[in-house]
Amino acid sequence: MAEVLVTTEVFPEALARLREAGHRVRAPSEGRLSRAELLDQIATADALVCLLSDRVDEELFSAAPRLKVVANLGVGVDNIDLSAATRHGVVVTNTPDVLTETTADLAWALLMAAARRIVEADSDLRAHGFPGWTFIPPHMGVDVWGRTLGVVGLGRIGSAVARRARGFEMRVLYHSRTRKPALEAALSARWLPLDELLSESDFVVLCVPLTPETRHLIGPRELSLMKEEAILVNIARGPVVDEAALALALKEGRLRAAALDVFEREPEVHPELIPLRNVVLTPHIGSATLSTRRKMAELAVESVISVLSGRRPENLVNPEAWR
Ligand code: NAP
Ligand code: GLV
């Protein structure tokens, strides 16, 4: 009987599916395992279902002599040392596709909230009441319709973000390392080098994975290229943006606003961002709808069952570890 260690509370049906497949399951009944608990409990595990906030590194693999598969509950795998996984012969899987549309919805919710100052307006109304309709209100926003959207990383989520822009009759620009002719045609999107995209866009949405190449992709120089009236949305990973530089640009009015679902040192949020009214902050909830989280759990569990029964899993991240 193989042992599956799950680092977080998860839907009971996901755990039931693992048990039905004949596996022993260890999972906290609430909350999540600490690093120390994870390192302790991994010793006897054949499979690990983990969160993108769990660091899965050499130290963990060295403590896990039986481990065959790590199923990450998320599409981004920057929390996992993939070379170490492959060296230890451990297969890594993730949960792409099922969360694409949900995350694109959140990118748009953030974009709209920042453009129309929804959070500021809501909290002012609660704190001070509705002073009555005024022609020049304190929460004057900017239009979204007909303006220019720049998507950085035109992958699954980036494409879904760009597709939604059609309803707003926007001009769509994108930047990726490779041109995507089929998507360009389907989305009426135009590729530009990053610097040009930043200087031409009214809204920039970051949809790249976190890699050594994308760490601080948006730093002081890139922020200085953006229009003063522009809005930056980050649903990718926090370290893609130099948070201190962003806070300064927002404070000095060199950028109209930002909306962030992800942070450089999660769960910490840069203290300079907190008092700023021109930034919308959400606690990494891109894929957080019940139906999507159910699909993510299902996918992760099916990946574990596949690997433990000798079948190649659907969402193999390090195919070189599969033999
Ligand atoms: P994906 O389909 O792999 O798309 C990523 C895109 O980024 C690709 O089109 C890739 O194209 C481009 N890219 C990679 N490196 C680049 C670089 N250096 N410069 C410019 N473009 C680059 O991944 P996805 O499913 O859309 O997910 C993207 C990321 O979103 C995930 O890795 C995760 O970090 C994040 N995410 C966040 C949430 C949330 O809750 N906020 C939810 C889901 C995902 P090229 O290879 O052609 O460059
Ligand atoms: C969420 O951030 C994910 O990568 O799925």
GROMACS .gro file of C-alpha atoms and ligand atoms in nm:
model
  376
    1MET     CA    1   0.000   0.000   0.000
    2ALA     CA    2   0.152   0.334  -0.106
    3GLU     CA    3   0.140   0.636   0.121
    4VAL     CA    4   0.024   0.973  -0.010
    5LEU     CA    5   0.115   1.280   0.196
    6VAL     CA    6  -0.106   1.583   0.138
    7THR     CA    7   0.026   1.907   0.289
    8THR     CA    8  -0.307   2.088   0.312
    9GLU     CA    9  -0.670   2.038   0.402
   10VAL     CA   10  -0.843   1.946   0.079
   11PHE     CA   11  -1.186   1.836  -0.041
   12PRO     CA   12  -1.290   1.502   0.120
   13GLU     CA   13  -1.381   1.353  -0.220
   14ALA     CA   14  -1.019   1.398  -0.335
   15LEU     CA   15  -0.892   1.206  -0.034
   16ALA     CA   16  -1.165   0.944  -0.080
   17ARG     CA   17  -1.055   0.891  -0.442
   18LEU     CA   18  -0.697   0.821  -0.326
   19ARG     CA   19  -0.824   0.573  -0.065
   20GLU     CA   20  -1.050   0.401  -0.322
   21ALA     CA   21  -0.743   0.357  -0.540
   22GLY     CA   22  -0.590   0.161  -0.252
   23HIS     CA   23  -0.358   0.425  -0.104
   24ARG     CA   24  -0.303   0.527   0.256
   25VAL     CA   25  -0.352   0.904   0.294
   26ARG     CA   26  -0.202   1.143   0.549
   27ALA     CA   27  -0.344   1.495   0.543
   28PRO     CA   28  -0.410   1.761   0.806
   29SER     CA   29  -0.780   1.790   0.892
   30GLU     CA   30  -0.741   2.167   0.888
   31GLY     CA   31  -0.478   2.417   0.781
   32ARG     CA   32  -0.151   2.302   0.632
   33LEU     CA   33   0.166   2.127   0.736
   34SER     CA   34   0.457   2.336   0.856
   35ARG     CA   35   0.796   2.293   0.690
   36ALA     CA   36   0.916   2.089   0.989
   37GLU     CA   37   0.609   1.862   0.976
   38LEU     CA   38   0.653   1.816   0.602
   39LEU     CA   39   1.021   1.722   0.635
   40ASP     CA   40   0.934   1.481   0.913
   41GLN     CA   41   0.637   1.314   0.740
   42ILE     CA   42   0.793   1.289   0.392
   43ALA     CA   43   1.025   1.007   0.508
   44THR     CA   44   0.762   0.736   0.451
   45ALA     CA   45   0.569   0.898   0.162
   46ASP     CA   46   0.550   0.752  -0.190
   47ALA     CA   47   0.364   1.058  -0.322
   48LEU     CA   48   0.326   1.421  -0.220
   49VAL     CA   49   0.035   1.652  -0.299
   50CYS     CA   50   0.153   2.001  -0.213
   51LEU     CA   51   0.084   2.370  -0.236
   52LEU     CA   52   0.276   2.624  -0.440
   53SER     CA   53   0.379   2.775  -0.108
   54ASP     CA   54   0.556   2.450  -0.005
   55ARG     CA   55   0.926   2.459  -0.091
   56VAL     CA   56   1.013   2.128  -0.258
   57ASP     CA   57   1.390   2.123  -0.274
   58GLU     CA   58   1.703   1.910  -0.235
   59GLU     CA   59   1.658   1.899   0.143
   60LEU     CA   60   1.310   1.753   0.100
   61PHE     CA   61   1.407   1.503  -0.171
   62SER     CA   62   1.702   1.384   0.041
   63ALA     CA   63   1.460   1.315   0.326
   64ALA     CA   64   1.221   1.122   0.098
   65PRO     CA   65   1.374   0.789  -0.008
   66ARG     CA   66   1.040   0.643  -0.129
   67LEU     CA   67   0.905   0.948  -0.310
   68LYS     CA   68   0.794   0.891  -0.672
   69VAL     CA   69   0.567   1.183  -0.751
   70VAL     CA   70   0.506   1.542  -0.645
   71ALA     CA   71   0.167   1.678  -0.755
   72ASN     CA   72   0.163   2.056  -0.719
   73LEU     CA   73  -0.180   2.212  -0.659
   74GLY     CA   74  -0.122   2.492  -0.909
   75VAL     CA   75   0.017   2.550  -1.256
   76GLY     CA   76   0.330   2.744  -1.154
   77VAL     CA   77   0.609   2.516  -1.033
   78ASP     CA   78   0.867   2.776  -0.926
   79ASN     CA   79   0.844   2.636  -0.571
   80ILE     CA   80   0.991   2.306  -0.693
   81ASP     CA   81   1.357   2.239  -0.773
   82LEU     CA   82   1.291   2.047  -1.094
   83SER     CA   83   1.655   1.943  -1.148
   84ALA     CA   84   1.667   1.799  -0.796
   85ALA     CA   85   1.337   1.616  -0.862
   86THR     CA   86   1.474   1.465  -1.181
   87ARG     CA   87   1.805   1.373  -1.012
   88HIS     CA   88   1.607   1.187  -0.747
   89GLY     CA   89   1.386   1.023  -1.013
   90VAL     CA   90   1.073   1.202  -0.887
   91VAL     CA   91   0.801   1.292  -1.134
   92VAL     CA   92   0.647   1.639  -1.096
   93THR     CA   93   0.295   1.727  -1.212
   94ASN     CA   94   0.090   2.049  -1.204
   95THR     CA   95  -0.267   2.165  -1.274
   96PRO     CA   96  -0.276   2.368  -1.597
   97ASP     CA   97  -0.584   2.450  -1.810
   98VAL     CA   98  -0.850   2.392  -1.543
   99LEU     CA   99  -0.761   2.726  -1.379
  100THR     CA  100  -0.696   2.932  -1.691
  101GLU     CA  101  -1.033   3.104  -1.731
  102THR     CA  102  -1.079   3.158  -1.357
  103THR     CA  103  -0.741   3.329  -1.329
  104ALA     CA  104  -0.809   3.541  -1.638
  105ASP     CA  105  -1.138   3.648  -1.475
  106LEU     CA  106  -0.945   3.765  -1.168
  107ALA     CA  107  -0.696   3.957  -1.385
  108TRP     CA  108  -0.992   4.144  -1.533
  109ALA     CA  109  -1.155   4.197  -1.194
  110LEU     CA  110  -0.830   4.356  -1.076
  111LEU     CA  111  -0.792   4.563  -1.391
  112MET     CA  112  -1.146   4.697  -1.364
  113ALA     CA  113  -1.117   4.756  -0.989
  114ALA     CA  114  -0.801   4.963  -1.037
  115ALA     CA  115  -0.936   5.153  -1.340
  116ARG     CA  116  -1.264   5.246  -1.170
  117ARG     CA  117  -1.123   5.274  -0.816
  118ILE     CA  118  -1.381   5.026  -0.685
  119VAL     CA  119  -1.198   4.936  -0.364
  120GLU     CA  120  -1.130   5.298  -0.266
  121ALA     CA  121  -1.488   5.399  -0.344
  122ASP     CA  122  -1.631   5.107  -0.148
  123SER     CA  123  -1.418   5.166   0.161
  124ASP     CA  124  -1.483   5.543   0.156
  125LEU     CA  125  -1.857   5.482   0.136
  126ARG     CA  126  -1.845   5.242   0.431
  127ALA     CA  127  -1.628   5.479   0.635
  128HIS     CA  128  -1.791   5.812   0.550
  129GLY     CA  129  -2.130   5.731   0.392
  130PHE     CA  130  -2.249   5.836   0.044
  131PRO     CA  131  -2.232   6.215   0.034
  132GLY     CA  132  -2.470   6.231  -0.267
  133TRP     CA  133  -2.407   6.231  -0.641
  134THR     CA  134  -2.147   6.482  -0.751
  135PHE     CA  135  -2.031   6.579  -1.097
  136ILE     CA  136  -1.663   6.584  -1.006
  137PRO     CA  137  -1.641   6.294  -0.759
  138PRO     CA  138  -1.326   6.204  -0.565
  139HIS     CA  139  -1.316   5.861  -0.730
  140MET     CA  140  -1.282   5.970  -1.091
  141GLY     CA  141  -1.154   5.668  -1.287
  142VAL     CA  142  -1.024   5.593  -1.636
  143ASP     CA  143  -1.193   5.422  -1.928
  144VAL     CA  144  -1.116   5.064  -2.017
  145TRP     CA  145  -1.320   5.045  -2.338
  146GLY     CA  146  -1.127   5.119  -2.657
  147ARG     CA  147  -0.786   5.149  -2.492
  148THR     CA  148  -0.464   4.947  -2.525
  149LEU     CA  149  -0.398   4.625  -2.334
  150GLY     CA  150  -0.045   4.482  -2.313
  151VAL     CA  151  -0.020   4.117  -2.214
  152VAL     CA  152   0.323   3.996  -2.104
  153GLY     CA  153   0.332   3.616  -2.154
  154LEU     CA  154   0.072   3.510  -2.411
  155GLY     CA  155   0.031   3.154  -2.283
  156ARG     CA  156  -0.286   2.988  -2.159
  157ILE     CA  157  -0.383   3.260  -1.909
  158GLY     CA  158  -0.241   3.549  -2.114
  159SER     CA  159  -0.450   3.438  -2.415
  160ALA     CA  160  -0.762   3.413  -2.201
  161VAL     CA  161  -0.697   3.766  -2.069
  162ALA     CA  162  -0.647   3.893  -2.425
  163ARG     CA  163  -0.963   3.718  -2.549
  164ARG     CA  164  -1.172   3.906  -2.291
  165ALA     CA  165  -1.037   4.238  -2.427
  166ARG     CA  166  -1.235   4.187  -2.747
  167GLY     CA  167  -1.556   4.268  -2.561
  168PHE     CA  168  -1.401   4.601  -2.464
  169GLU     CA  169  -1.292   4.671  -2.823
  170MET     CA  170  -0.935   4.716  -2.709
  171ARG     CA  171  -0.614   4.717  -2.909
  172VAL     CA  172  -0.417   4.415  -2.786
  173LEU     CA  173  -0.037   4.404  -2.769
  174TYR     CA  174   0.165   4.114  -2.633
  175HIS     CA  175   0.517   4.015  -2.552
  176SER     CA  176   0.651   3.660  -2.527
  177ARG     CA  177   0.993   3.517  -2.613
  178THR     CA  178   0.847   3.359  -2.926
  179ARG     CA  179   0.591   3.503  -3.168
  180LYS     CA  180   0.253   3.324  -3.174
  181PRO     CA  181   0.114   3.373  -3.528
  182ALA     CA  182  -0.202   3.164  -3.475
  183LEU     CA  183  -0.290   3.355  -3.157
  184GLU     CA  184  -0.203   3.688  -3.321
  185ALA     CA  185  -0.463   3.614  -3.587
  186ALA     CA  186  -0.724   3.474  -3.350
  187LEU     CA  187  -0.691   3.755  -3.094
  188SER     CA  188  -0.594   4.039  -3.329
  189ALA     CA  189  -0.289   4.080  -3.107
  190ARG     CA  190   0.038   4.243  -3.209
  191TRP     CA  191   0.380   4.131  -3.078
  192LEU     CA  192   0.611   4.403  -2.953
  193PRO     CA  193   0.944   4.402  -2.771
  194LEU     CA  194   0.881   4.446  -2.398
  195ASP     CA  195   1.001   4.808  -2.381
  196GLU     CA  196   0.767   4.914  -2.661
  197LEU     CA  197   0.474   4.724  -2.512
  198LEU     CA  198   0.531   4.902  -2.180
  199SER     CA  199   0.543   5.246  -2.336
  200GLU     CA  200   0.235   5.193  -2.557
  201SER     CA  201  -0.004   5.014  -2.318
  202ASP     CA  202  -0.268   5.169  -2.095
  203PHE     CA  203  -0.301   4.841  -1.904
  204VAL     CA  204  -0.020   4.589  -1.864
  205VAL     CA  205  -0.110   4.241  -1.737
  206LEU     CA  206   0.173   4.008  -1.634
  207CYS     CA  207   0.108   3.641  -1.715
  208VAL     CA  208   0.460   3.489  -1.729
  209PRO     CA  209   0.591   3.204  -1.514
  210LEU     CA  210   0.858   3.290  -1.256
  211THR     CA  211   1.197   3.184  -1.395
  212PRO     CA  212   1.549   3.325  -1.354
  213GLU     CA  213   1.474   3.524  -1.673
  214THR     CA  214   1.147   3.678  -1.547
  215ARG     CA  215   1.261   3.764  -1.191
  216HIS     CA  216   1.233   4.146  -1.169
  217LEU     CA  217   1.130   4.160  -1.535
  218ILE     CA  218   0.954   4.479  -1.425
  219GLY     CA  219   1.202   4.695  -1.236
  220PRO     CA  220   1.269   5.070  -1.206
  221ARG     CA  221   1.374   5.105  -1.572
  222GLU     CA  222   1.068   4.922  -1.704
  223LEU     CA  223   0.834   5.117  -1.475
  224SER     CA  224   0.983   5.440  -1.605
  225LEU     CA  225   0.890   5.336  -1.959
  226MET     CA  226   0.522   5.303  -1.870
  227LYS     CA  227   0.274   5.586  -1.922
  228GLU     CA  228   0.197   5.790  -1.611
  229GLU     CA  229  -0.170   5.703  -1.664
  230ALA     CA  230  -0.101   5.329  -1.701
  231ILE     CA  231  -0.216   5.050  -1.471
  232LEU     CA  232  -0.007   4.741  -1.394
  233VAL     CA  233  -0.177   4.411  -1.306
  234ASN     CA  234   0.025   4.118  -1.172
  235ILE     CA  235  -0.140   3.778  -1.152
  236ALA     CA  236   0.183   3.591  -1.239
  237ARG     CA  237   0.427   3.569  -0.949
  238GLY     CA  238   0.537   3.844  -0.709
  239PRO     CA  239   0.910   3.838  -0.788
  240VAL     CA  240   0.836   3.921  -1.154
  241VAL     CA  241   0.798   4.278  -1.025
  242ASP     CA  242   1.047   4.472  -0.812
  243GLU     CA  243   0.793   4.553  -0.541
  244ALA     CA  244   0.998   4.831  -0.376
  245ALA     CA  245   1.040   5.006  -0.713
  246LEU     CA  246   0.668   4.966  -0.784
  247ALA     CA  247   0.569   5.110  -0.445
  248LEU     CA  248   0.792   5.411  -0.509
  249ALA     CA  249   0.654   5.469  -0.859
  250LEU     CA  250   0.297   5.453  -0.724
  251LYS     CA  251   0.378   5.682  -0.433
  252GLU     CA  252   0.542   5.940  -0.658
  253GLY     CA  253   0.254   5.929  -0.909
  254ARG     CA  254   0.475   5.796  -1.189
  255LEU     CA  255   0.217   5.523  -1.247
  256ARG     CA  256  -0.156   5.566  -1.207
  257ALA     CA  257  -0.230   5.241  -1.024
  258ALA     CA  258  -0.148   4.875  -0.980
  259ALA     CA  259  -0.342   4.564  -0.888
  260LEU     CA  260  -0.155   4.272  -0.739
  261ASP     CA  261  -0.265   3.918  -0.662
  262VAL     CA  262   0.090   3.798  -0.595
  263PHE     CA  263   0.378   3.930  -0.386
  264GLU     CA  264   0.752   3.911  -0.383
  265ARG     CA  265   0.782   3.747  -0.040
  266GLU     CA  266   0.444   3.580   0.018
  267PRO     CA  267   0.270   3.587   0.254
  268GLU     CA  268   0.445   3.918   0.333
  269VAL     CA  269   0.322   4.224   0.147
  270HIS     CA  270   0.569   4.509   0.100
  271PRO     CA  271   0.486   4.754   0.384
  272GLU     CA  272   0.511   5.053   0.147
  273LEU     CA  273   0.220   4.914  -0.059
  274ILE     CA  274  -0.026   4.888   0.229
  275PRO     CA  275  -0.100   5.259   0.283
  276LEU     CA  276  -0.127   5.336  -0.090
  277ARG     CA  277  -0.478   5.396  -0.218
  278ASN     CA  278  -0.382   5.347  -0.583
  279VAL     CA  279  -0.307   4.978  -0.544
  280VAL     CA  280  -0.557   4.692  -0.520
  281LEU     CA  281  -0.427   4.393  -0.323
  282THR     CA  282  -0.568   4.040  -0.322
  283PRO     CA  283  -0.412   3.742  -0.138
  284HIS     CA  284  -0.315   3.517  -0.431
  285ILE     CA  285  -0.671   3.410  -0.517
  286GLY     CA  286  -0.634   3.382  -0.896
  287SER     CA  287  -0.774   3.030  -0.919
  288ALA     CA  288  -0.989   3.049  -0.606
  289THR     CA  289  -1.338   2.949  -0.713
  290LEU     CA  290  -1.491   2.637  -0.566
  291SER     CA  291  -1.538   2.462  -0.900
  292THR     CA  292  -1.184   2.537  -1.016
  293ARG     CA  293  -1.026   2.432  -0.687
  294ARG     CA  294  -1.224   2.106  -0.708
  295LYS     CA  295  -1.089   2.045  -1.060
  296MET     CA  296  -0.733   2.122  -0.945
  297ALA     CA  297  -0.760   1.874  -0.657
  298GLU     CA  298  -0.906   1.611  -0.891
  299LEU     CA  299  -0.626   1.659  -1.144
  300ALA     CA  300  -0.354   1.637  -0.877
  301VAL     CA  301  -0.505   1.322  -0.729
  302GLU     CA  302  -0.543   1.155  -1.071
  303SER     CA  303  -0.177   1.236  -1.144
  304VAL     CA  304  -0.070   1.065  -0.823
  305ILE     CA  305  -0.288   0.760  -0.898
  306SER     CA  306  -0.144   0.738  -1.251
  307VAL     CA  307   0.219   0.750  -1.140
  308LEU     CA  308   0.167   0.505  -0.853
  309SER     CA  309   0.007   0.260  -1.095
  310GLY     CA  310   0.286   0.299  -1.352
  311ARG     CA  311   0.093   0.517  -1.597
  312ARG     CA  312   0.235   0.840  -1.740
  313PRO     CA  313   0.043   1.131  -1.581
  314GLU     CA  314  -0.134   1.389  -1.793
  315ASN     CA  315   0.052   1.695  -1.670
  316LEU     CA  316   0.409   1.584  -1.649
  317VAL     CA  317   0.638   1.881  -1.586
  318ASN     CA  318   0.974   1.697  -1.597
  319PRO     CA  319   0.934   1.428  -1.867
  320GLU     CA  320   1.304   1.342  -1.829
  321ALA     CA  321   1.218   1.184  -1.493
  322TRP     CA  322   0.966   0.947  -1.656
  323ARG     CA  323   1.095   0.608  -1.754
  324NAP     P1  324   0.184   2.920  -1.989
  324NAP     O1  325   0.071   2.871  -2.071
  324NAP     O2  326   0.309   2.839  -1.985
  324NAP     O3  327   0.217   3.069  -2.036
  324NAP     C1  328   0.330   3.139  -1.999
  324NAP     C2  329   0.371   3.230  -2.115
  324NAP     O4  330   0.481   3.310  -2.073
  324NAP     C3  331   0.416   3.153  -2.239
  324NAP     O5  332   0.338   3.195  -2.346
  324NAP     C4  333   0.562   3.191  -2.258
  324NAP     O6  334   0.582   3.209  -2.397
  324NAP     C5  335   0.571   3.323  -2.181
  324NAP     N1  336   0.705   3.348  -2.127
  324NAP     C6  337   0.785   3.263  -2.058
  324NAP     N2  338   0.899   3.323  -2.027
  324NAP     C7  339   0.893   3.448  -2.077
  324NAP     C8  340   0.981   3.559  -2.077
  324NAP     N3  341   1.102   3.551  -2.021
  324NAP     N4  342   0.941   3.673  -2.136
  324NAP     C9  343   0.820   3.681  -2.195
  324NAP     N5  344   0.732   3.580  -2.199
  324NAP    C10  345   0.768   3.464  -2.140
  324NAP     O7  346   0.140   2.936  -1.839
  324NAP     P2  347  -0.004   2.977  -1.781
  324NAP     O8  348  -0.084   2.856  -1.755
  324NAP     O9  349  -0.062   3.084  -1.867
  324NAP    O10  350   0.041   3.036  -1.637
  324NAP    C11  351   0.130   3.144  -1.630
  324NAP    C12  352   0.170   3.172  -1.488
  324NAP    O11  353   0.064   3.235  -1.417
  324NAP    C13  354   0.202   3.049  -1.401
  324NAP    O12  355   0.333   3.002  -1.422
  324NAP    C14  356   0.181   3.101  -1.260
  324NAP    O13  357   0.303   3.150  -1.209
  324NAP    C15  358   0.082   3.214  -1.278
  324NAP     N6  359  -0.050   3.185  -1.219
  324NAP    C16  360  -0.095   3.261  -1.116
  324NAP    C17  361  -0.219   3.235  -1.062
  324NAP    C18  362  -0.271   3.317  -0.948
  324NAP    O14  363  -0.341   3.262  -0.864
  324NAP     N7  364  -0.244   3.446  -0.942
  324NAP    C19  365  -0.299   3.130  -1.110
  324NAP    C20  366  -0.249   3.053  -1.213
  324NAP    C21  367  -0.123   3.081  -1.268
  324NAP     P3  368   0.727   3.196  -2.462
  324NAP    O15  369   0.780   3.064  -2.414
  324NAP    O16  370   0.704   3.204  -2.608
  324NAP    O17  371   0.804   3.312  -2.408
  325GLV     C1  372  -0.132   2.974  -0.889
  325GLV     O1  373  -0.067   3.068  -0.861
  325GLV     C2  374  -0.088   2.873  -0.979
  325GLV     O2  375   0.028   2.875  -1.024
  325GLV     O3  376  -0.169   2.784  -1.008
   0.00000   0.00000   0.00000
